[in-house]
Amino acid sequence: MEYSRILAGREDPLPVFSKVVEALENFEEFPFLLEPVYREASDLGDEELDRLRFGLVRLQVYADIHRYEDMEAAQRMKYVAAVLERMLFGRLLLEGEEAGGKQQCC
């Protein structure tokens, strides 16, 4: 799967995306990549932080769209993206979304 392309959208990938891709490809390493991602993100400017956040949102949306093709991969994508977004930005941009894919009603 082209995780880097999903994260970058139609722009050039940010260097921090490589650590996110590493977490997705080797899920067991994700806990050890949290701090390096956080440190790298703390050096980003506002525009790059926006691109990072939208990359994480794009990954969650992609996972939702393709969840029935490979449920395990979709769950990994959602989990990694949601944990990183909460860690870096304090909350999910898509407020009604939870890491498990449940929508809050009304």
PDB file of C-alpha atoms in Angstrom:
ATOM      1  CA  MET A   1       0.000   0.000   0.000  1.00  0.00           C
ATOM      2  CA  GLU A   2       1.228   3.490  -0.766  1.00  0.00           C
ATOM      3  CA  TYR A   3       0.863   5.030   2.688  1.00  0.00           C
ATOM      4  CA  SER A   4       3.178   7.899   1.811  1.00  0.00           C
ATOM      5  CA  ARG A   5       0.969   8.886  -1.132  1.00  0.00           C
ATOM      6  CA  ILE A   6      -2.131   8.822   1.068  1.00  0.00           C
ATOM      7  CA  LEU A   7      -0.451  10.988   3.707  1.00  0.00           C
ATOM      8  CA  ALA A   8       0.937  13.489   1.189  1.00  0.00           C
ATOM      9  CA  GLY A   9      -2.162  13.779  -0.946  1.00  0.00           C
ATOM     10  CA  ARG A  10      -1.222  15.785  -4.031  1.00  0.00           C
ATOM     11  CA  GLU A  11       1.814  17.446  -2.478  1.00  0.00           C
ATOM     12  CA  ASP A  12       5.363  16.296  -1.824  1.00  0.00           C
ATOM     13  CA  PRO A  13       5.641  14.113   1.280  1.00  0.00           C
ATOM     14  CA  LEU A  14       6.907  15.645   4.502  1.00  0.00           C
ATOM     15  CA  PRO A  15       9.938  13.900   6.052  1.00  0.00           C
ATOM     16  CA  VAL A  16       7.897  13.066   9.178  1.00  0.00           C
ATOM     17  CA  PHE A  17       5.617  10.909   7.022  1.00  0.00           C
ATOM     18  CA  SER A  18       8.392   8.302   6.791  1.00  0.00           C
ATOM     19  CA  LYS A  19       8.033   7.536  10.513  1.00  0.00           C
ATOM     20  CA  VAL A  20       4.249   7.270  10.175  1.00  0.00           C
ATOM     21  CA  VAL A  21       4.715   4.871   7.253  1.00  0.00           C
ATOM     22  CA  GLU A  22       7.198   2.886   9.325  1.00  0.00           C
ATOM     23  CA  ALA A  23       4.593   2.553  12.095  1.00  0.00           C
ATOM     24  CA  LEU A  24       1.991   1.362   9.594  1.00  0.00           C
ATOM     25  CA  GLU A  25       4.297  -1.160   7.958  1.00  0.00           C
ATOM     26  CA  ASN A  26       5.742  -2.448  11.238  1.00  0.00           C
ATOM     27  CA  PHE A  27       2.906  -1.922  13.706  1.00  0.00           C
ATOM     28  CA  GLU A  28       4.790  -3.468  16.631  1.00  0.00           C
ATOM     29  CA  GLU A  29       7.271  -0.565  16.427  1.00  0.00           C
ATOM     30  CA  PHE A  30       4.576   2.106  16.751  1.00  0.00           C
ATOM     31  CA  PRO A  31       4.994   2.664  20.519  1.00  0.00           C
ATOM     32  CA  PHE A  32       8.695   3.371  19.962  1.00  0.00           C
ATOM     33  CA  LEU A  33       8.005   5.864  17.167  1.00  0.00           C
ATOM     34  CA  LEU A  34       5.708   8.130  19.174  1.00  0.00           C
ATOM     35  CA  GLU A  35       8.466  10.288  20.613  1.00  0.00           C
ATOM     36  CA  PRO A  36      10.445  10.619  17.355  1.00  0.00           C
ATOM     37  CA  VAL A  37       7.270  11.682  15.515  1.00  0.00           C
ATOM     38  CA  TYR A  38       6.443  14.161  18.286  1.00  0.00           C
ATOM     39  CA  ARG A  39       9.957  15.651  18.249  1.00  0.00           C
ATOM     40  CA  GLU A  40      10.025  15.948  14.472  1.00  0.00           C
ATOM     41  CA  ALA A  41       6.549  17.516  14.422  1.00  0.00           C
ATOM     42  CA  SER A  42       7.578  20.059  17.073  1.00  0.00           C
ATOM     43  CA  ASP A  43      10.111  21.473  14.595  1.00  0.00           C
ATOM     44  CA  LEU A  44       7.504  22.013  11.861  1.00  0.00           C
ATOM     45  CA  GLY A  45       6.067  25.402  10.942  1.00  0.00           C
ATOM     46  CA  ASP A  46       2.348  26.142  10.894  1.00  0.00           C
ATOM     47  CA  GLU A  47       1.870  25.227   7.230  1.00  0.00           C
ATOM     48  CA  GLU A  48       3.719  21.934   7.601  1.00  0.00           C
ATOM     49  CA  LEU A  49       1.752  21.120  10.773  1.00  0.00           C
ATOM     50  CA  ASP A  50      -1.470  21.672   8.820  1.00  0.00           C
ATOM     51  CA  ARG A  51      -0.204  19.336   6.114  1.00  0.00           C
ATOM     52  CA  LEU A  52       0.686  16.729   8.742  1.00  0.00           C
ATOM     53  CA  ARG A  53      -2.734  16.963  10.346  1.00  0.00           C
ATOM     54  CA  PHE A  54      -4.558  16.700   7.044  1.00  0.00           C
ATOM     55  CA  GLY A  55      -2.341  13.750   6.123  1.00  0.00           C
ATOM     56  CA  LEU A  56      -3.478  11.987   9.296  1.00  0.00           C
ATOM     57  CA  VAL A  57      -7.110  12.871   8.557  1.00  0.00           C
ATOM     58  CA  ARG A  58      -6.689  11.663   4.966  1.00  0.00           C
ATOM     59  CA  LEU A  59      -5.339   8.359   6.308  1.00  0.00           C
ATOM     60  CA  GLN A  60      -8.412   7.958   8.538  1.00  0.00           C
ATOM     61  CA  VAL A  61     -10.798   8.739   5.676  1.00  0.00           C
ATOM     62  CA  TYR A  62      -8.949   6.343   3.358  1.00  0.00           C
ATOM     63  CA  ALA A  63      -9.190   3.625   6.031  1.00  0.00           C
ATOM     64  CA  ASP A  64     -12.940   4.205   6.349  1.00  0.00           C
ATOM     65  CA  ILE A  65     -13.478   4.023   2.593  1.00  0.00           C
ATOM     66  CA  HIS A  66     -11.447   0.821   2.213  1.00  0.00           C
ATOM     67  CA  ARG A  67     -12.247  -0.840   5.544  1.00  0.00           C
ATOM     68  CA  TYR A  68     -13.974  -3.874   4.020  1.00  0.00           C
ATOM     69  CA  GLU A  69     -11.088  -4.621   1.638  1.00  0.00           C
ATOM     70  CA  ASP A  70      -8.615  -5.264   4.474  1.00  0.00           C
ATOM     71  CA  MET A  71     -10.096  -4.729   7.925  1.00  0.00           C
ATOM     72  CA  GLU A  72      -6.821  -5.295   9.768  1.00  0.00           C
ATOM     73  CA  ALA A  73      -4.939  -2.721   7.691  1.00  0.00           C
ATOM     74  CA  ALA A  74      -7.832  -0.265   8.025  1.00  0.00           C
ATOM     75  CA  GLN A  75      -7.835  -0.651  11.806  1.00  0.00           C
ATOM     76  CA  ARG A  76      -4.066  -0.067  11.928  1.00  0.00           C
ATOM     77  CA  MET A  77      -4.368   3.061   9.782  1.00  0.00           C
ATOM     78  CA  LYS A  78      -7.189   4.479  11.913  1.00  0.00           C
ATOM     79  CA  TYR A  79      -5.412   3.697  15.173  1.00  0.00           C
ATOM     80  CA  VAL A  80      -2.028   5.131  14.175  1.00  0.00           C
ATOM     81  CA  ALA A  81      -3.569   8.257  12.656  1.00  0.00           C
ATOM     82  CA  ALA A  82      -5.929   8.879  15.595  1.00  0.00           C
ATOM     83  CA  VAL A  83      -3.256   8.364  18.266  1.00  0.00           C
ATOM     84  CA  LEU A  84      -0.840  10.681  16.483  1.00  0.00           C
ATOM     85  CA  GLU A  85      -3.476  13.320  15.842  1.00  0.00           C
ATOM     86  CA  ARG A  86      -4.581  13.300  19.475  1.00  0.00           C
ATOM     87  CA  MET A  87      -0.981  13.347  20.708  1.00  0.00           C
ATOM     88  CA  LEU A  88       0.092  16.190  18.422  1.00  0.00           C
ATOM     89  CA  PHE A  89      -3.086  18.277  18.232  1.00  0.00           C
ATOM     90  CA  GLY A  90      -5.068  17.365  21.351  1.00  0.00           C
ATOM     91  CA  ARG A  91      -8.166  16.104  19.552  1.00  0.00           C
ATOM     92  CA  LEU A  92      -9.431  14.648  16.310  1.00  0.00           C
ATOM     93  CA  LEU A  93     -10.321  17.119  13.583  1.00  0.00           C
ATOM     94  CA  LEU A  94     -13.315  14.974  12.684  1.00  0.00           C
ATOM     95  CA  GLU A  95     -14.872  15.398  16.123  1.00  0.00           C
ATOM     96  CA  GLY A  96     -17.643  12.825  15.669  1.00  0.00           C
ATOM     97  CA  GLU A  97     -15.123  10.128  14.835  1.00  0.00           C
ATOM     98  CA  GLU A  98     -13.694   7.759  17.402  1.00  0.00           C
ATOM     99  CA  ALA A  99     -10.712   5.485  16.832  1.00  0.00           C
ATOM    100  CA  GLY A 100     -13.064   2.499  16.486  1.00  0.00           C
ATOM    101  CA  GLY A 101     -15.053   4.178  13.711  1.00  0.00           C
ATOM    102  CA  LYS A 102     -18.191   4.843  15.760  1.00  0.00           C
ATOM    103  CA  GLN A 103     -20.133   8.042  15.137  1.00  0.00           C
ATOM    104  CA  GLN A 104     -21.546  10.015  18.031  1.00  0.00           C
ATOM    105  CA  CYS A 105     -25.141  10.878  17.487  1.00  0.00           C
ATOM    106  CA  CYS A 106     -26.832  14.214  18.044  1.00  0.00           C
TER     107      CYS A 106
END
